[in-house]
Short mmCIF file of C-alpha atoms in Angstrom, two decimals:
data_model
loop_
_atom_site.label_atom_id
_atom_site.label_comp_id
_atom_site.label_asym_id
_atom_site.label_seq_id
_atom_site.Cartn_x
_atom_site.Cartn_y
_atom_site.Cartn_z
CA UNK A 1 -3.91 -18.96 -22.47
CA UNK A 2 -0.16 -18.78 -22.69
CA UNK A 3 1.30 -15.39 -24.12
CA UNK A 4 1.83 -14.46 -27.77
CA UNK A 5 4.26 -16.36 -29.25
CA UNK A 6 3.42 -19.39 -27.23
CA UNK A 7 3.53 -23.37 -27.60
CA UNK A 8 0.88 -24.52 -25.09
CA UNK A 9 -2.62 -23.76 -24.71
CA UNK A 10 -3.43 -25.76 -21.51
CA UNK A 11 -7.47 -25.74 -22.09
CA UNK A 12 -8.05 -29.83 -20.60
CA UNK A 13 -6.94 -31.56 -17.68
CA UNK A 14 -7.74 -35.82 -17.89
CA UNK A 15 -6.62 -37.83 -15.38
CA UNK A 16 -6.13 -41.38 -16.98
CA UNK A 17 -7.30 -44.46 -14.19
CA UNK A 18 -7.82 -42.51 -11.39
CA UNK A 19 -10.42 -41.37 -9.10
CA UNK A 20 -9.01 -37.54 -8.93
CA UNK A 21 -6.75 -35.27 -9.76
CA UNK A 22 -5.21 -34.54 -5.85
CA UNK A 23 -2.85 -37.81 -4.96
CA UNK A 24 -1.65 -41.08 -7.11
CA UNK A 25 -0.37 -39.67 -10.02
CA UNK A 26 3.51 -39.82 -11.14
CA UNK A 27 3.41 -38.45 -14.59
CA UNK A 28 1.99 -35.51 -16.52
CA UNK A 29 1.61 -35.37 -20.53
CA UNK A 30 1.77 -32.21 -21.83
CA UNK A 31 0.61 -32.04 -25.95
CA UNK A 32 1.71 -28.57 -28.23
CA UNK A 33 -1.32 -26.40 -29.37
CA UNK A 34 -4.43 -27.02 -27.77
CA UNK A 35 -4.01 -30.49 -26.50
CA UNK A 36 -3.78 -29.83 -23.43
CA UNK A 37 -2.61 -31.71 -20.08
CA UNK A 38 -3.68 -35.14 -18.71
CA UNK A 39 -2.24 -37.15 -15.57
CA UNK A 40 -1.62 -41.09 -15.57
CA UNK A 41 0.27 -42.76 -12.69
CA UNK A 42 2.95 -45.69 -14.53
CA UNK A 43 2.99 -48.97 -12.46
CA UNK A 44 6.46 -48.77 -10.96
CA UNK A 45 5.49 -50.41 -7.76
CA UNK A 46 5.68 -47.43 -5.65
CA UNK A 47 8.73 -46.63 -6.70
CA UNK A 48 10.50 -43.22 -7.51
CA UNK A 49 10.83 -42.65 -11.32
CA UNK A 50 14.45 -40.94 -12.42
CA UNK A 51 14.62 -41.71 -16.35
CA UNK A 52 12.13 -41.99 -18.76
CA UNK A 53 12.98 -42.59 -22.49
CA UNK A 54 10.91 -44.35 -25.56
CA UNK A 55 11.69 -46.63 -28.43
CA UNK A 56 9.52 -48.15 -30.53
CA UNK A 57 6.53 -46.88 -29.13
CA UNK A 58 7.47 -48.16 -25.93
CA UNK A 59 7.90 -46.05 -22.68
CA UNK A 60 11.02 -47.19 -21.05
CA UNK A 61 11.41 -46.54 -17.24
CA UNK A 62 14.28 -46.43 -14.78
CA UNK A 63 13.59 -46.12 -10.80
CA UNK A 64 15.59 -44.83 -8.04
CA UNK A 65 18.28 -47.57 -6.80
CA UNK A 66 16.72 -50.11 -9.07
CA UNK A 67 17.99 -52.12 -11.81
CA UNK A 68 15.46 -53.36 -13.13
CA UNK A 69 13.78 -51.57 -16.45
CA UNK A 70 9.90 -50.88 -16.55
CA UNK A 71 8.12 -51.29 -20.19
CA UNK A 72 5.05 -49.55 -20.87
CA UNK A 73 3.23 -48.53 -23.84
CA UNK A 74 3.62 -44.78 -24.70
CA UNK A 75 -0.54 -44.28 -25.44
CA UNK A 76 -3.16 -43.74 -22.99
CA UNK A 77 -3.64 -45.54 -20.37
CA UNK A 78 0.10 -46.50 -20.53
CA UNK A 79 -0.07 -49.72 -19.63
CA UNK A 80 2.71 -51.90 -18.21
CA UNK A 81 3.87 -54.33 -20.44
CA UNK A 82 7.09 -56.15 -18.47
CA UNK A 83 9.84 -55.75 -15.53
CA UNK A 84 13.00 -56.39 -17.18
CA UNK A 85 15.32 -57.48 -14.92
CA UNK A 86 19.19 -56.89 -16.72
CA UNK A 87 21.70 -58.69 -14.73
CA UNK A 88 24.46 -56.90 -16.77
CA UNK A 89 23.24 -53.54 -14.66
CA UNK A 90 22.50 -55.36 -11.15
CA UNK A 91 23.79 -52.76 -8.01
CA UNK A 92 23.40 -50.15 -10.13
CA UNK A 93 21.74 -46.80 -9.07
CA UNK A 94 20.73 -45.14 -12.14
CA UNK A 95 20.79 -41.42 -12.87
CA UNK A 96 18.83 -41.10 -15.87
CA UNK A 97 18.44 -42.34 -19.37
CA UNK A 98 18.12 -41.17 -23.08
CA UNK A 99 17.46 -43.46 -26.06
CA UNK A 100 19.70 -42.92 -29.33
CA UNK A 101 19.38 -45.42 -32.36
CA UNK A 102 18.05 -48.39 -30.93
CA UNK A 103 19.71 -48.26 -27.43
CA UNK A 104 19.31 -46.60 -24.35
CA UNK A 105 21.94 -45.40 -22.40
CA UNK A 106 21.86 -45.49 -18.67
CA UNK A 107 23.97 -43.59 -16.48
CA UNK A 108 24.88 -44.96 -13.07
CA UNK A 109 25.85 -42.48 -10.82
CA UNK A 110 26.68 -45.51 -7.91
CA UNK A 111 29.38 -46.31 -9.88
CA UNK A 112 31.59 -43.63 -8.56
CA UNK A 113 32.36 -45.85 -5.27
CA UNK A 114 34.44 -48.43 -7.54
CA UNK A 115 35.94 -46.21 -9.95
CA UNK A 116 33.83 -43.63 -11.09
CA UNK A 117 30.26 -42.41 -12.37
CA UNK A 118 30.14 -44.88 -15.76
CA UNK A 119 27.39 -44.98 -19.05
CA UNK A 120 26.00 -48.07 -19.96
CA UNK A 121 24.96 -49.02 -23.76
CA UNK A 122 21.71 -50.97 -23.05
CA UNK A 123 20.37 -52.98 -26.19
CA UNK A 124 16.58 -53.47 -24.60
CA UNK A 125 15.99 -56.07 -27.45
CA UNK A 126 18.84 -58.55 -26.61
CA UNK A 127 19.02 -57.06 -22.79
CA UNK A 128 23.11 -56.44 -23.53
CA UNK A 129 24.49 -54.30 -21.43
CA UNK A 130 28.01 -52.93 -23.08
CA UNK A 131 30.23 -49.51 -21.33
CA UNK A 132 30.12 -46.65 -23.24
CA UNK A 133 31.71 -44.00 -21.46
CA UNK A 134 33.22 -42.92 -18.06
CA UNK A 135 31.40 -39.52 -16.31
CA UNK A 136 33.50 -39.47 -13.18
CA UNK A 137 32.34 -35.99 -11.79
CA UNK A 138 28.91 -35.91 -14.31
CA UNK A 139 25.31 -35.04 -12.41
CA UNK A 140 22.92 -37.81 -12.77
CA UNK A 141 21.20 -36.20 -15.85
CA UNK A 142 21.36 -36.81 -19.56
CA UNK A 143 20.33 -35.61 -23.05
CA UNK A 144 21.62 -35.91 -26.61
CA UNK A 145 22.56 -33.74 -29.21
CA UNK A 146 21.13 -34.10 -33.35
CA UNK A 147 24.35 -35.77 -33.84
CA UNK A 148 23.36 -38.59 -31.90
CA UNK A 149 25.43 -38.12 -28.55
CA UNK A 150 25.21 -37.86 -25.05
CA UNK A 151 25.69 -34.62 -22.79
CA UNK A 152 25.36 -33.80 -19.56
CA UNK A 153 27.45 -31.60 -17.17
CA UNK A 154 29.67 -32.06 -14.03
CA UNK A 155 29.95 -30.21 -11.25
CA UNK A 156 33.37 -28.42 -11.96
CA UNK A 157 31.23 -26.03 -14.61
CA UNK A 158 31.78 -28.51 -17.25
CA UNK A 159 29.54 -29.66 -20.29
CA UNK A 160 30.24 -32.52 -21.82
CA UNK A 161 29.77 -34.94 -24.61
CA UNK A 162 30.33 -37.95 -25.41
CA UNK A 163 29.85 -39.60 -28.99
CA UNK A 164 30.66 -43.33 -30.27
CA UNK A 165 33.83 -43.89 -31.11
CA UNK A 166 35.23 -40.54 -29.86
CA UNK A 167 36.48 -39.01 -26.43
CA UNK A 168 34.33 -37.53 -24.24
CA UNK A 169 34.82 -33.71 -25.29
CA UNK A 170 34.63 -31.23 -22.16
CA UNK A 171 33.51 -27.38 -22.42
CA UNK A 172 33.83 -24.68 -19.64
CA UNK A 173 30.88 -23.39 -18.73
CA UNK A 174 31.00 -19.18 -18.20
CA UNK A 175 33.42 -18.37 -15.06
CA UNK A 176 30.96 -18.14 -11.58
CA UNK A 177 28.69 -21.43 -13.13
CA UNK A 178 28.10 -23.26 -9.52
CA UNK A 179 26.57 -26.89 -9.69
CA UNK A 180 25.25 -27.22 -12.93
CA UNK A 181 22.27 -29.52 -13.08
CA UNK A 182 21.33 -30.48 -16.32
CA UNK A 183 21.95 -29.29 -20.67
CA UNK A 184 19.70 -29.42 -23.48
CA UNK A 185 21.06 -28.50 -26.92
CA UNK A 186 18.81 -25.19 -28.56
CA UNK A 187 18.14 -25.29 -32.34
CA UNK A 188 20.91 -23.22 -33.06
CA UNK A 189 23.81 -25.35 -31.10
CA UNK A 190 23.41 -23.56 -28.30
CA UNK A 191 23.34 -25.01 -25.06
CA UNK A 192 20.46 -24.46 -22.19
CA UNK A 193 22.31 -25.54 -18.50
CA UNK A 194 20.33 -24.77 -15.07
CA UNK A 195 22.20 -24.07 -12.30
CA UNK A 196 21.98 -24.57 -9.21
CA UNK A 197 20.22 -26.52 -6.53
CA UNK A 198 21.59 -24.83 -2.35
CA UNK A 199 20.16 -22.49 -0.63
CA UNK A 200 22.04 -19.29 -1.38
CA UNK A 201 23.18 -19.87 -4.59
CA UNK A 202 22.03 -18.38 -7.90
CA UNK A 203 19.58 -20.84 -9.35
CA UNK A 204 19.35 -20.36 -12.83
CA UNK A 205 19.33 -21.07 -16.95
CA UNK A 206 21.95 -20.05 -19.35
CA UNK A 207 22.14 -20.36 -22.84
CA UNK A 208 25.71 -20.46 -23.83
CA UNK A 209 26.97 -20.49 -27.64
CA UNK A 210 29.38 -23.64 -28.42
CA UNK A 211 32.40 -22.34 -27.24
CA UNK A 212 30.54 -21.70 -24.21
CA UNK A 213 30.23 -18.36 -23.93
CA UNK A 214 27.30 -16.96 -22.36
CA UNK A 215 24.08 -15.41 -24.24
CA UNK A 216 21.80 -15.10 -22.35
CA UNK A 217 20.70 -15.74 -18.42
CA UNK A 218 17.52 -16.19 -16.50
CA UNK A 219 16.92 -16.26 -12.83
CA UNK A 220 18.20 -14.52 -9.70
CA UNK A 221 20.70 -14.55 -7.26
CA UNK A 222 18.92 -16.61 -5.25
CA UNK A 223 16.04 -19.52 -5.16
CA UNK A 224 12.39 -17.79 -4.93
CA UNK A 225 9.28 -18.63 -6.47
CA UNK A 226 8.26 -15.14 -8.18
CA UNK A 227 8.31 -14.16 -11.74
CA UNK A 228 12.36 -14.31 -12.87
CA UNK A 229 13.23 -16.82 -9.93
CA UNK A 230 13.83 -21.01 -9.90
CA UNK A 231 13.93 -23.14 -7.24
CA UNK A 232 16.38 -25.75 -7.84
CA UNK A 233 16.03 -25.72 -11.84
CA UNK A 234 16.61 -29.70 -12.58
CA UNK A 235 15.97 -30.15 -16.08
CA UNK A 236 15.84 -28.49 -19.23
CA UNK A 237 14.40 -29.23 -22.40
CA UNK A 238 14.31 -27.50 -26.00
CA UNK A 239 11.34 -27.88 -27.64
CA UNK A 240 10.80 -28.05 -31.66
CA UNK A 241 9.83 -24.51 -31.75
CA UNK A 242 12.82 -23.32 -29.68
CA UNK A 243 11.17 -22.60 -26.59
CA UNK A 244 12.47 -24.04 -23.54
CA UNK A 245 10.83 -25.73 -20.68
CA UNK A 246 12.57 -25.76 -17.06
CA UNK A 247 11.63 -28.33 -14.48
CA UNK A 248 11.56 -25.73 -11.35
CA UNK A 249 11.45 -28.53 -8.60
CA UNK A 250 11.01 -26.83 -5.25
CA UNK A 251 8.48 -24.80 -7.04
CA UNK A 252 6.51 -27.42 -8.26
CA UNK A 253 6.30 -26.09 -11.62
CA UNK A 254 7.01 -25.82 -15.43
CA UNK A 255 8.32 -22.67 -16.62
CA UNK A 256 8.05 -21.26 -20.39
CA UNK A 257 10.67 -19.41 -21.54
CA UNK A 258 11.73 -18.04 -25.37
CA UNK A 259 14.36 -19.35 -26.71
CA UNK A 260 16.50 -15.85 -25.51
CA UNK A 261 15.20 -17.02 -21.92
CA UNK A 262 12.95 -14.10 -21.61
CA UNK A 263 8.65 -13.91 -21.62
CA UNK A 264 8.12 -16.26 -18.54
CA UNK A 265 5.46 -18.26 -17.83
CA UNK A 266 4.07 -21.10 -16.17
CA UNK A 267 3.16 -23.54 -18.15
CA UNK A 268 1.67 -26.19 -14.92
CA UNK A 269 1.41 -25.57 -11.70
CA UNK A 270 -0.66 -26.73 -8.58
CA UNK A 271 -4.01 -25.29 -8.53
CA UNK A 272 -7.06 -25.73 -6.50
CA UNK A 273 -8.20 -28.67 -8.86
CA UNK A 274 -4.71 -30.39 -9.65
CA UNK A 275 -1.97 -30.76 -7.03
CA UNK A 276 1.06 -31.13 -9.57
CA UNK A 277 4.01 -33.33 -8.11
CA UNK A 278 7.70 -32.19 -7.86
CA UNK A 279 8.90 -32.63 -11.69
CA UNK A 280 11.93 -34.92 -11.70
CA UNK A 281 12.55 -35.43 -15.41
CA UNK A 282 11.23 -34.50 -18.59
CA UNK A 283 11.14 -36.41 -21.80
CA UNK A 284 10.26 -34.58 -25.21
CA UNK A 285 8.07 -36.66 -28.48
CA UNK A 286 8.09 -35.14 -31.76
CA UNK A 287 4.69 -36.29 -33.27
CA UNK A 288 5.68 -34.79 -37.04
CA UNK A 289 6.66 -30.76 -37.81
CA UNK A 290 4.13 -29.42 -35.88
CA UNK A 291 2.73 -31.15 -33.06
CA UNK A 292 4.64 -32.63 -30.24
CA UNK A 293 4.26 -33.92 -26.53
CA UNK A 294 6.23 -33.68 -23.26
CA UNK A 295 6.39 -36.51 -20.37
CA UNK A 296 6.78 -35.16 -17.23
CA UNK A 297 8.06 -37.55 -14.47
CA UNK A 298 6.86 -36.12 -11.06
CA UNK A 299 7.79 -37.27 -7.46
CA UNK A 300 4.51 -38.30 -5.23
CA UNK A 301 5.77 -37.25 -2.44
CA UNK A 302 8.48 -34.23 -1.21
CA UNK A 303 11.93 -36.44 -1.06
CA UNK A 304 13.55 -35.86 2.23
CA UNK A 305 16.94 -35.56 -0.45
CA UNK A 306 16.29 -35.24 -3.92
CA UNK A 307 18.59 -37.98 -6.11
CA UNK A 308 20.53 -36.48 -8.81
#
């Protein structure tokens, strides 16, 4: 059982189609309360999943230097529904993707060989593809705020945001932030950023307040796999309850922290039963006030270099 306080009581493990638990799986779904964890492997032909978003109670899938967008349905066994090829997107090499009103926006991180790393609009009803913003400089990893924008960060310790129909808005991240990875935005308009991703750097979380001034801090001064250390921290996500959940790559596991980034713990890890992959993205579903469930897109395989 997790520790007082918690979210997650992991008390099941299902895997959905599959003969075992050990190899073929790309995603884990992780429910609040005691709903424990199951493990389904989404039709992507083999390919390496980067963004996952859902509309519509569809599951909406982006792959590694692929166009294309995967459909599936967003229930057990998550079955594909189509391979929508969108010519307005063709060369691109997404990043990752969030869904906001309607539309998903895709950021393509290829982009910066012609001009710059760009975000496109993408209506998946009418396939339009429209520009919504240029990230020259931005990671390949997204999220949105309760207002209904985008955010990421960029490697010069920035955080930014970018909302229809205004300038993308750029905030300093505390003086020493190296590589920033990815941002979630806490209940209180905070901001959750990890940190770091080469060997001998700090790899960490920090919570900064919206003038970006740092709360509150956790890892170490360098990557390590014991209690208070990350390994390559790639994404973030605050969960209804404020807790927040850090993809810790290298690691090959979820970590649990409050939302003041203290009372670790891991939330799913390898074990002698289930072999967990490396966790690329994560994608959070409010159910209604109290339950909710987290998508966890894993890598099959150890990628000889991670993509952003």
């Amino acid at each position: 059982m997790a520790g007082a306080g918690r979210i997650f009581l992991i008390t099941t493990v299902v895997c959905l189609g599959l003969v075992g638990c050990i190899t073929g799986y790309n995603l884990a779904i992780v429910k609040s309360g005691s709903g424990g964890v199951q493990f389904a492997s989404l039709d992507v032909d083999g390919q390496e999943i980067i963004g996952l978003a859902r509309l519509n109670s569809r599951l909406y899938v982006v792959c590694v230097m692929n166009s294309s967008l995967f459909v599936f349905h967003d229930t057990p066994p998550y079955a594909r529904i189509a391979v929508i090829s969108i010519s307005g997107l063709a060369g691109m090499g997404p990043g990752d993707m969030v869904a906001i009103r309607g539309n998903l926006y895709v950021i393509d991180w290829r982009a910066a060989s012609d001009g710059g790393t760009r975000i496109w609009k993408v209506n998946p009803v009418t396939l339009n593809v429209q520009y919504f913003a240029n990230a020259t400089g931005w990671t390949g990893t997204l999220a949105t705020t309760r207002k209904g924008c985008v955010i990421g960060v960029s490697g010069n310790a920035r955080l930014n945001t970018a909302c229809p129909q205004h300038d993308i808005a750029r905030l300093a991240l505390p003086n020493g932030t190296i590589d920033p990875q990815h941002a979630d935005q806490g209940r209180d308009d905070s901001y959750y950023v990890t940190v770091g991703w080469k060997s001998g750097q700090p790899h960490r979380i920090l919570n900064v307040n919206r003038f970006g001034q740092l709360k509150h801090q956790y890892g170490d001064a360098l990557p390590g796999n014991g209690t208070g250390q990350l390994d390559w921290p790639r994404y973030v996500i605050v969960t209804p309850t404020g807790n927040v959940l850090v993809a810790d790559f290298w690691n090959r596991r979820i970590v649990q922290l409050s939302s003041s980034l203290t009372s670790p713990s891991v939330l799913l890890s390898s074990t002698s039963s289930v072999e967990f992959g490396w966790p690329q993205r994560m994608l959070l579903v409010v159910d209604d006030r109290q339950h909710f469930h987290v998508f966890i897109a894993m890598a099959e395989t150890a990628p000889a270099w991670p993509h952003p």
